[in-house]
C-alpha positions as semicolon CSV with decimal commas, in nm:
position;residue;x (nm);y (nm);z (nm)
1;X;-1,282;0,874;-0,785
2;X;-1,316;0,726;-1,111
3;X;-0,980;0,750;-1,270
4;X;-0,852;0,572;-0,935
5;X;-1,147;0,315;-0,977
6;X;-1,035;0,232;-1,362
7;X;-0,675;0,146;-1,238
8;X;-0,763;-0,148;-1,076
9;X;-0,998;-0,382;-0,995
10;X;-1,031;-0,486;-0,626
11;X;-1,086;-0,875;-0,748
12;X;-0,825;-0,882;-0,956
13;X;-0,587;-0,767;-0,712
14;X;-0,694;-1,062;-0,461
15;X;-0,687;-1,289;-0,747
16;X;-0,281;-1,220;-0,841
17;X;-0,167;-1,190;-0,469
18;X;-0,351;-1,515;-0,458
19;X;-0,585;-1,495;-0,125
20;X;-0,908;-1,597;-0,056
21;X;-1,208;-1,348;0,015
22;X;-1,166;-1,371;0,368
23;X;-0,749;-1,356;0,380
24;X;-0,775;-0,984;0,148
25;X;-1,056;-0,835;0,298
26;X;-0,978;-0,929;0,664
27;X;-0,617;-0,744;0,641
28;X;-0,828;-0,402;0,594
29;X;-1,051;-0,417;0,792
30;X;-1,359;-0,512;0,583
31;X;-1,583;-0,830;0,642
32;X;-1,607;-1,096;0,344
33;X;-1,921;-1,054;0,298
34;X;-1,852;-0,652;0,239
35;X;-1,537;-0,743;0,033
36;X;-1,741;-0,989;-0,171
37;X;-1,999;-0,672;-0,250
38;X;-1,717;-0,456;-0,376
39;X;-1,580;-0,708;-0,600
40;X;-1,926;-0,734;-0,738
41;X;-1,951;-0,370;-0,832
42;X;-2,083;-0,190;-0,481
43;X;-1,941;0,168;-0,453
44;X;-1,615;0,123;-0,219
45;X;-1,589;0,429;0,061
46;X;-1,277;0,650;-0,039
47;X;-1,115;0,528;0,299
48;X;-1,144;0,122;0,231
49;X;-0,976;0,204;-0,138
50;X;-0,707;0,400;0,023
51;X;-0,639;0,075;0,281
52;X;-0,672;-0,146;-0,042
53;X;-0,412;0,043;-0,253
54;X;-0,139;0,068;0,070
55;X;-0,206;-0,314;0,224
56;X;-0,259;-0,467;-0,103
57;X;-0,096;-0,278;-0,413
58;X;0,172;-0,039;-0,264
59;X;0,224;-0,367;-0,011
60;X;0,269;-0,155;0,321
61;X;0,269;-0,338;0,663
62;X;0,057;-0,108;0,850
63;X;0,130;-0,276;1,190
64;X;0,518;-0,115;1,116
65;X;0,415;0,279;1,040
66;X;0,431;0,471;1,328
67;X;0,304;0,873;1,289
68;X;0,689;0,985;1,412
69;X;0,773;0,830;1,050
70;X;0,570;1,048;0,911
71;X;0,726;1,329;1,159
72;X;1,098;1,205;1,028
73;X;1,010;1,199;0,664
74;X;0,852;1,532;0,632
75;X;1,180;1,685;0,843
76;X;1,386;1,534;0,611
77;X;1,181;1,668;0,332
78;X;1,179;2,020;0,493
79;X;1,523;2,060;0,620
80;X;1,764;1,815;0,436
81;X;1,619;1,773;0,090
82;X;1,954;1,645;-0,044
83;X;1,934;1,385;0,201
84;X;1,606;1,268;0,101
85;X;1,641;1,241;-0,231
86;X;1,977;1,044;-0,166
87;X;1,788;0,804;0,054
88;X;1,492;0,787;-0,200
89;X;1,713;0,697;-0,437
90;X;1,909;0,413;-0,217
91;X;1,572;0,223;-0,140
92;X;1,438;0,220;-0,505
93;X;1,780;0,075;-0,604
94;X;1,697;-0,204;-0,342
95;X;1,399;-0,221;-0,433
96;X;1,529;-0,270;-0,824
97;X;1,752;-0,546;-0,666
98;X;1,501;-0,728;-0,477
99;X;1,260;-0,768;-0,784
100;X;1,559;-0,877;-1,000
101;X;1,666;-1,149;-0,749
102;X;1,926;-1,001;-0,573
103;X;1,766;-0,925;-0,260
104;X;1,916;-1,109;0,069
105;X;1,747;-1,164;0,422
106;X;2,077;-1,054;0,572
107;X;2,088;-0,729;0,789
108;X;2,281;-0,440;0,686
């Protein structure tokens, strides 16, 4: 997956989020030592780049997704499009809001 490859590299990523071999690798799965040999250039296995680009660029918790949210979002998707894209919309505004400084720790 070249194009994928080209988008980023997996050092740089650790470097901006700031962590330490062992703190990035560790979260995926993947030893130091292993993480250490993809930085330098080894061929990375499709599923370790996947777990890079959702733990470390798209920044998903893993420990929080649960298959029935996958269940939930593709009934939503299938049944109540509308919906969907009204709730799409709603969390990228947050998410707009967060990155611009708005964003509270209070509960809704």
């Amino acid at each position: 997956m070249k194009l994928f490859d080209k988008l980023f590299n997996p050092r740089e990523v650790r470097r901006k989020l700031g962590l330490n071999q062992q703190e990035f690798w560790t979260k995926i799965g993947v030893t130091q030592s292993g993480g250490s040999r993809y930085e330098s250039g080894r061929n990375m296995p499709k599923p370790v780049r996947e777990l890079l680009r959702l733990v470390h660029v798209e920044q998903i918790d893993l420990t929080r997704v649960r298959r029935e949210d996958f269940d939930i979002i593709d009934y939503l998707k299938d049944n109540h499009p509308d919906l969907y894209k009204s709730l799409q919309k709603a969390v990228r505004a947050r998410q707009e809001a967060g990155k611009s400084g708005g964003e509270s720790s209070e509960s809704e």
